[in-house]
Coordinates of C-alpha atoms in Angstrom, one line a residue:
Chain A
M2 CA 96.6 27.1 40.6
R3 CA 98.8 29.8 39.4
A4 CA 101.6 27.2 39.1
L5 CA 99.3 25.2 36.9
V6 CA 98.4 28.1 34.6
W7 CA 102.1 29.1 34.5
K8 CA 103.2 25.5 33.6
D9 CA 100.7 25.3 30.7
L10 CA 101.7 28.8 29.5
L11 CA 105.4 27.8 29.6
E12 CA 104.8 24.6 27.8
E13 CA 102.7 26.3 25.2
F14 CA 105.4 28.9 24.8
R15 CA 108.1 26.2 24.3
A16 CA 106.2 23.8 22.0
R17 CA 103.7 26.3 20.6
Y18 CA 101.4 23.5 19.5
A19 CA 98.0 24.8 20.3
I20 CA 98.6 28.4 19.4
N21 CA 100.1 27.6 16.0
T22 CA 97.2 25.4 15.1
L23 CA 94.7 27.9 16.3
L24 CA 96.3 30.8 14.4
M25 CA 96.8 28.9 11.1
F26 CA 93.2 27.7 11.3
A27 CA 91.9 31.2 12.0
L28 CA 94.0 32.6 9.2
T29 CA 92.8 30.0 6.7
T30 CA 89.1 30.5 7.4
L31 CA 89.5 34.2 7.5
V32 CA 91.2 34.3 4.1
M33 CA 88.7 31.9 2.7
V34 CA 85.7 34.0 3.9
S35 CA 87.3 37.2 2.7
F36 CA 88.1 35.7 -0.7
A37 CA 84.6 34.3 -1.1
V38 CA 83.0 37.6 -0.1
G39 CA 85.3 39.8 -2.3
I40 CA 84.4 43.4 -2.2
D41 CA 80.7 43.0 -1.5
T42 CA 79.4 44.9 1.5
L43 CA 77.8 42.7 4.1
T44 CA 75.0 43.5 6.6
P45 CA 76.0 43.8 10.3
K46 CA 74.2 40.5 11.0
L47 CA 76.4 38.7 8.4
H48 CA 79.5 40.3 9.8
G49 CA 78.6 39.0 13.3
A50 CA 77.8 35.6 12.0
L51 CA 81.0 35.2 10.1
L52 CA 83.2 36.6 12.9
W53 CA 81.8 34.3 15.5
I54 CA 81.9 31.3 13.1
I55 CA 85.6 31.9 12.6
I56 CA 86.2 32.3 16.3
F57 CA 84.2 29.2 17.2
F58 CA 85.9 26.9 14.7
A59 CA 89.4 28.2 15.3
A60 CA 88.9 27.7 19.0
M61 CA 87.6 24.2 18.5
S62 CA 90.8 23.3 16.7
G63 CA 93.0 24.0 19.7
L64 CA 91.2 24.3 23.0
A65 CA 91.1 20.5 23.6
R66 CA 95.0 20.4 23.4
P67 CA 95.9 21.1 27.0
F68 CA 94.0 18.0 28.3
V69 CA 94.7 15.7 25.4
K70 CA 98.4 16.4 25.8
E71 CA 98.3 15.5 29.5
E72 CA 96.6 12.2 28.7
E73 CA 98.9 11.4 25.8
R74 CA 102.1 11.9 27.9
G75 CA 100.6 10.2 30.9
S76 CA 101.2 13.2 33.0
A77 CA 97.5 13.3 33.8
H78 CA 98.1 10.6 36.4
A79 CA 100.7 12.8 38.2
L80 CA 98.3 15.8 38.0
R81 CA 95.5 13.7 39.4
L82 CA 97.7 12.8 42.4
S83 CA 99.1 16.2 43.0
A84 CA 96.1 18.6 42.9
A85 CA 92.3 18.7 43.6
P86 CA 90.1 18.4 40.5
E87 CA 88.6 21.9 41.1
L88 CA 92.1 23.4 41.1
I89 CA 93.0 21.6 37.9
F90 CA 89.8 22.8 36.3
A91 CA 90.4 26.4 37.3
G92 CA 93.9 26.2 36.0
K93 CA 92.8 24.9 32.6
F94 CA 89.9 27.3 32.5
F95 CA 92.2 30.3 32.8
F96 CA 94.6 28.9 30.3
N97 CA 91.8 28.4 27.8
L98 CA 90.6 31.9 28.5
L99 CA 94.0 33.3 27.7
L100 CA 94.3 31.1 24.6
A101 CA 90.9 32.2 23.3
G102 CA 91.6 35.8 24.2
A103 CA 94.9 35.7 22.3
L104 CA 93.1 34.1 19.4
T105 CA 90.4 36.8 19.3
A106 CA 92.9 39.5 19.7
L107 CA 94.6 38.3 16.5
I108 CA 91.4 37.5 14.6
W109 CA 89.6 40.8 15.1
P110 CA 92.3 43.2 13.6
L111 CA 92.8 40.9 10.7
Y112 CA 89.0 40.7 10.2
Y113 CA 88.8 44.4 10.4
M114 CA 91.4 44.9 7.7
M115 CA 90.1 42.2 5.3
M116 CA 86.4 42.6 5.7
A117 CA 85.9 46.3 6.5
P118 CA 83.0 45.9 8.9
P119 CA 81.1 49.1 9.9
P120 CA 82.9 51.1 12.7
V121 CA 82.1 50.0 16.3
R122 CA 82.3 51.6 19.7
P123 CA 85.6 50.0 20.9
G124 CA 84.7 49.8 24.6
L125 CA 81.3 48.2 24.0
F126 CA 82.7 45.8 21.4
L127 CA 85.5 44.8 23.7
L128 CA 83.1 43.9 26.5
L129 CA 81.0 41.8 24.0
L130 CA 84.1 39.9 22.8
L131 CA 85.2 39.3 26.4
A132 CA 81.8 38.0 27.4
G133 CA 81.7 35.7 24.3
I134 CA 85.2 34.3 25.0
F135 CA 84.2 33.8 28.7
C136 CA 81.3 31.5 27.5
L137 CA 83.6 29.8 25.0
A138 CA 86.2 28.9 27.6
A139 CA 83.6 28.0 30.3
A140 CA 82.0 25.4 27.9
T141 CA 85.1 24.0 26.4
T142 CA 87.2 23.3 29.5
I143 CA 85.2 20.4 30.9
L144 CA 84.3 19.2 27.4
A145 CA 88.0 19.1 26.5
A146 CA 88.6 16.9 29.6
I147 CA 85.8 14.6 28.4
V148 CA 87.3 14.5 24.9
A149 CA 90.7 13.7 26.3
R150 CA 89.3 10.9 28.4
A151 CA 87.4 9.6 25.4
G152 CA 90.5 9.0 23.4
G153 CA 91.3 12.5 22.2
E154 CA 89.7 12.6 18.8
N155 CA 89.9 16.0 17.3
T156 CA 86.4 15.9 15.7
L157 CA 84.7 15.2 19.0
L158 CA 85.1 18.7 20.6
P159 CA 83.0 20.7 18.0
I160 CA 80.3 18.0 18.1
L161 CA 80.0 18.1 21.8
S162 CA 80.3 21.8 22.3
F163 CA 78.0 23.0 19.6
P164 CA 74.7 22.3 21.4
L165 CA 76.1 23.8 24.5
L166 CA 77.5 26.9 22.8
L167 CA 74.6 27.6 20.5
P168 CA 72.7 30.0 22.8
A169 CA 75.9 31.9 23.4
L170 CA 76.7 32.1 19.7
V171 CA 73.2 33.2 18.8
M172 CA 73.3 36.0 21.4
A173 CA 76.9 37.0 20.5
I174 CA 76.0 37.3 16.8
N175 CA 72.9 39.4 17.6
G176 CA 75.0 41.5 20.0
T177 CA 77.7 42.1 17.4
A178 CA 75.1 43.1 14.8
A179 CA 73.6 45.5 17.4
V180 CA 77.0 47.1 18.1
M181 CA 77.7 47.5 14.4
N182 CA 74.3 49.0 13.9
Q183 CA 75.1 51.6 16.5
G184 CA 72.4 50.0 18.6
S185 CA 71.4 51.4 22.0
W186 CA 73.2 50.5 25.2
D187 CA 70.1 48.6 26.4
E188 CA 70.1 46.3 23.5
V189 CA 73.8 45.4 24.0
K190 CA 73.4 45.2 27.8
Q191 CA 70.8 42.5 27.3
V192 CA 73.2 40.4 25.3
L193 CA 76.1 41.0 27.8
L194 CA 73.9 40.0 30.7
F195 CA 72.8 36.9 28.9
L196 CA 76.3 35.9 28.0
T197 CA 77.8 36.4 31.5
S198 CA 75.0 34.6 33.2
Y199 CA 75.1 31.7 30.8
G200 CA 78.9 31.5 31.2
A201 CA 78.5 31.5 35.0
V202 CA 75.9 28.7 34.9
L203 CA 78.2 26.7 32.7
L204 CA 81.1 27.3 34.9
T205 CA 79.2 26.3 38.1
A206 CA 77.9 23.1 36.5
S207 CA 81.4 22.3 35.2
L208 CA 82.9 22.7 38.7
L209 CA 80.4 20.3 40.1
L210 CA 80.8 17.7 37.4
F211 CA 84.5 18.0 36.7
G212 CA 85.6 15.5 39.4
Y213 CA 83.4 12.8 37.8
A214 CA 84.9 13.3 34.3
W215 CA 88.4 13.6 35.5
N216 CA 88.8 10.7 38.0
D217 CA 88.2 7.1 37.3
Chain B
M3 CA 48.5 -7.1 31.2
A4 CA 45.1 -5.4 31.3
W5 CA 46.5 -1.9 31.1
K6 CA 48.1 -2.5 27.8
W7 CA 44.7 -3.4 26.3
I8 CA 43.3 -0.3 27.9
L9 CA 46.1 1.8 26.4
G10 CA 45.5 0.3 23.0
L11 CA 41.8 1.1 23.1
W12 CA 42.5 4.5 24.6
M13 CA 44.9 5.4 21.7
L14 CA 42.4 4.1 19.1
M15 CA 39.7 6.2 20.6
V16 CA 41.7 9.4 20.8
I17 CA 43.0 9.0 17.3
V18 CA 39.4 8.6 16.0
A19 CA 38.3 11.6 18.2
A20 CA 41.2 13.7 16.8
F21 CA 39.9 13.2 13.2
L22 CA 36.2 13.0 13.7
Y23 CA 35.1 14.6 17.0
V24 CA 37.3 17.7 17.3
P25 CA 36.3 20.7 15.1
P26 CA 39.1 22.2 13.0
A27 CA 40.6 25.2 14.8
M28 CA 39.9 28.7 13.7
G29 CA 42.3 30.0 11.0
L30 CA 44.2 26.7 10.8
G31 CA 41.6 24.4 9.4
E32 CA 42.2 20.6 9.2
L33 CA 45.9 21.2 9.7
S34 CA 45.3 21.9 13.4
R35 CA 44.9 18.2 14.0
I36 CA 48.6 17.7 13.7
I37 CA 49.1 19.3 17.1
F38 CA 47.5 16.3 18.8
F39 CA 50.5 14.3 17.6
H40 CA 53.2 17.0 17.5
V41 CA 53.0 18.3 21.0
P42 CA 52.9 14.9 22.8
L43 CA 55.8 13.7 20.7
A44 CA 57.9 16.8 21.7
W45 CA 56.7 16.3 25.3
V46 CA 57.9 12.7 25.4
G47 CA 61.1 13.7 23.7
V48 CA 61.9 16.1 26.5
L49 CA 60.6 13.8 29.2
A50 CA 62.8 10.9 28.0
Y51 CA 65.8 13.3 28.0
L52 CA 65.0 14.3 31.6
A53 CA 64.8 10.6 32.5
A54 CA 68.1 9.9 30.8
M55 CA 69.7 12.8 32.6
F56 CA 68.2 11.8 36.0
N57 CA 69.5 8.3 35.5
G58 CA 72.9 9.7 34.5
A59 CA 73.0 11.6 37.8
R60 CA 72.0 8.5 39.7
Y61 CA 74.8 6.6 38.0
L62 CA 77.4 9.2 39.1
K63 CA 76.1 8.9 42.6
Y64 CA 75.6 5.2 43.0
N65 CA 78.0 3.8 40.3
E66 CA 75.6 1.0 39.3
A67 CA 75.5 -0.2 35.7
R68 CA 71.7 -0.5 35.6
Y69 CA 71.3 3.2 35.9
D70 CA 73.5 3.7 32.9
Q71 CA 71.4 1.1 31.0
Q72 CA 68.3 3.1 31.8
A73 CA 69.9 6.3 30.7
V74 CA 70.8 4.8 27.4
F75 CA 67.4 3.4 26.6
N76 CA 65.7 6.6 27.6
A77 CA 67.9 8.4 25.2
E78 CA 67.2 5.9 22.5
I79 CA 63.4 6.3 22.9
G80 CA 63.8 10.1 23.2
I81 CA 65.8 10.5 20.0
V82 CA 63.0 8.7 18.0
F83 CA 60.2 10.9 19.6
T84 CA 62.2 14.1 19.1
L85 CA 62.9 13.2 15.5
L86 CA 59.2 12.7 14.9
A87 CA 58.3 15.9 16.7
T88 CA 60.8 17.8 14.5
I89 CA 59.2 16.3 11.3
T90 CA 55.6 16.9 12.3
G91 CA 56.6 20.4 13.3
A92 CA 58.2 21.0 10.0
I93 CA 55.1 19.8 8.2
F94 CA 53.0 22.2 10.3
A95 CA 55.5 25.0 9.5
R96 CA 55.3 24.3 5.8
F97 CA 51.6 24.7 5.6
T98 CA 51.2 27.7 8.0
W99 CA 54.3 29.7 7.5
G100 CA 55.2 28.6 4.0
M101 CA 58.6 27.0 4.8
Y102 CA 59.6 23.7 6.3
W103 CA 62.4 25.3 8.1
N104 CA 62.9 28.9 9.1
W105 CA 64.9 28.8 12.4
D106 CA 62.1 29.9 14.5
P107 CA 63.3 29.9 18.2
R108 CA 61.1 26.9 18.9
Q109 CA 62.5 25.0 15.9
T110 CA 65.9 25.8 17.0
S111 CA 65.4 24.4 20.5
I112 CA 64.0 21.1 19.3
F113 CA 66.8 20.9 16.8
I114 CA 69.3 21.5 19.6
L115 CA 67.7 18.7 21.6
L116 CA 68.3 16.4 18.6
L117 CA 71.9 17.5 18.3
I118 CA 72.4 16.8 22.0
Y119 CA 71.0 13.3 21.6
G120 CA 73.3 12.8 18.6
A121 CA 76.4 14.1 20.4
Y122 CA 75.5 11.9 23.4
F123 CA 75.6 8.7 21.2
I124 CA 78.7 9.8 19.3
L125 CA 80.4 10.3 22.7
R126 CA 79.3 6.9 23.8
S127 CA 80.5 5.2 20.7
S128 CA 84.0 6.7 21.0
V129 CA 84.8 5.3 24.5
E130 CA 85.9 1.7 24.8
D131 CA 85.9 1.2 28.5
E132 CA 82.4 0.5 29.8
E133 CA 82.7 2.3 33.1
R134 CA 84.4 5.3 31.7
R135 CA 81.8 5.5 28.9
A136 CA 78.9 5.5 31.4
R137 CA 80.6 8.1 33.5
L138 CA 81.5 10.5 30.6
A139 CA 78.1 10.1 29.0
S140 CA 76.4 10.9 32.3
V141 CA 78.4 14.0 32.8
Y142 CA 77.7 15.2 29.3
S143 CA 74.0 14.5 29.5
I144 CA 73.7 16.8 32.6
L145 CA 76.0 19.4 31.1
A146 CA 74.3 19.6 27.7
F147 CA 70.8 20.1 29.2
I148 CA 71.9 23.5 30.6
S149 CA 71.4 25.1 27.2
V150 CA 67.8 23.8 26.8
P151 CA 66.1 26.2 29.3
F152 CA 68.0 29.1 27.9
L153 CA 66.9 28.2 24.4
T154 CA 63.3 27.4 25.2
F155 CA 62.5 30.0 27.7
I156 CA 64.9 33.0 27.5
I157 CA 65.8 33.5 23.8
P158 CA 62.2 33.2 22.5
R159 CA 61.2 35.9 25.1
L160 CA 63.8 38.2 23.7
Y161 CA 63.0 37.7 20.0
A162 CA 59.8 37.2 18.2
T163 CA 58.5 33.7 17.5
L164 CA 55.9 32.4 15.1
H165 CA 55.2 29.3 17.1
P166 CA 51.8 29.1 18.8
D167 CA 52.1 29.7 22.5
P168 CA 52.9 26.7 24.5
I169 CA 50.0 25.3 26.6
I170 CA 51.6 26.7 29.7
N171 CA 52.1 30.2 28.4
V172 CA 53.1 33.4 30.1
E173 CA 49.6 34.6 30.9
G174 CA 48.5 31.2 32.2
Q175 CA 45.5 31.2 29.9
L176 CA 44.0 28.5 27.8
R177 CA 43.4 29.4 24.2
M178 CA 41.8 26.2 23.1
D179 CA 38.3 24.9 22.6
S180 CA 37.3 22.8 25.6
G181 CA 36.6 19.6 23.5
M182 CA 39.9 20.1 21.7
F183 CA 41.7 20.5 24.9
L184 CA 40.2 17.3 26.4
V185 CA 41.3 15.3 23.3
F186 CA 44.7 17.0 23.6
L187 CA 45.1 15.9 27.2
A188 CA 44.0 12.4 26.3
F189 CA 46.7 12.3 23.7
L190 CA 49.3 13.5 26.1
A191 CA 48.4 10.8 28.5
G192 CA 48.3 8.2 25.7
F193 CA 51.7 9.0 24.4
T194 CA 53.2 9.1 27.9
G195 CA 51.7 5.6 28.4
I196 CA 53.3 4.4 25.2
Y197 CA 56.6 5.7 26.4
Y198 CA 56.2 3.9 29.6
W199 CA 55.3 0.7 27.8
I200 CA 58.4 0.8 25.6
G201 CA 60.3 1.4 28.8
T202 CA 59.0 -1.7 30.5
L203 CA 59.6 -3.8 27.3
H204 CA 63.2 -2.6 27.3
A205 CA 63.7 -3.3 31.0
R206 CA 62.5 -6.9 30.3
L207 CA 64.8 -7.3 27.4
V208 CA 67.8 -6.2 29.6
R209 CA 66.8 -8.6 32.3
L210 CA 66.5 -11.5 29.9
Q211 CA 69.9 -10.7 28.3
D212 CA 71.4 -10.6 31.8
T213 CA 69.9 -14.0 32.6
K214 CA 71.2 -15.4 29.3
K215 CA 74.7 -14.2 29.9
R216 CA 74.7 -15.6 33.5
R217 CA 73.5 -19.0 32.2
E218 CA 76.2 -19.1 29.6
V219 CA 78.8 -18.3 32.2
D220 CA 77.4 -21.1 34.4
R221 CA 77.5 -23.5 31.5
D222 CA 81.1 -22.7 30.7
H223 CA 82.0 -23.4 34.3
A224 CA 80.2 -26.7 34.4

């Protein structure tokens, strides 16, 4: 599995396809949002909504790549022969997690500079971001495999993943608003618990179902 | 055959009862009558999705095309019922809360069900190979349903909702006039019967299409 993640990372590092698309997309939406809002002050709720919308759509533009690439090059067959589906799933999941993490690590400082959101407690906010990314990667990994098997259209991933990710997005937005409002630990804990359990359920179901989507 | 006549008469009677027999609910007035249509529609919408998901799982297990066919037509029936439930719900919302749409947790969950149905059909239409289409659609139908309990049971508990309590509410109490409740149950049974009827019609259609195809193949060979 480590070899699989390493292979994807190396390839990504050489070709830089997914990460470039992700970053450009994130930057474009961020600038657009910032430009539209101007110097108005937004409520914490709006900050949360905008931040997670940017993360969601930026992630959608690139997270299907690892699987689509395998199908396009035909290397998916070799992968199918050489490793168990669960291992492949785990490898791609960790890769997506890293990709989404890198993406968010770049979006948040830029967002902070451009949009001037209210100050947050860094530790708490980091936990929230991590939990959100966990859900994002858990949902998109198997869906990316489905998209790749369905012909690899780019528009398919957001359509398929939105219903699945909506509970997570709603809670992440509420949690972000709570953190920015200097909300209590209990309030944020509720959101964190929800996000981690939801991500864990998604991950379990994906592991059970991945074999069916991946093999013929 | 007889049960179809009975079902027809049954629906006729309950519709008349809904408008003439049941007294208007307190605080809601004549508007309360819409719940006799709204709740069963939503119920069948969810039931059909469960049937589609169940058939999808059976397809994955046994790999027989008929399960996939059943999954599809359940989804087809379900999307119509869900759409109608959404519309009747919006009408109810307009006249009680003042807006057709206000992202109440309940409205969100039925909307998500609609989105799942939509995504399911878009996924199906984008796969050429029949077997692969059935397989991917089955996987997606199971996966997508995960979000529904979270949206219907957990998020509404954490945040306030305006929606009247579901019949099976937390306290396990009934907050309905007994006559009203009787008519309501009759509606639930009636709509479930209609759903079953559409299902049998569809199964017959599929059987006939199969026979036709087989005959054409036979003729070509002859």
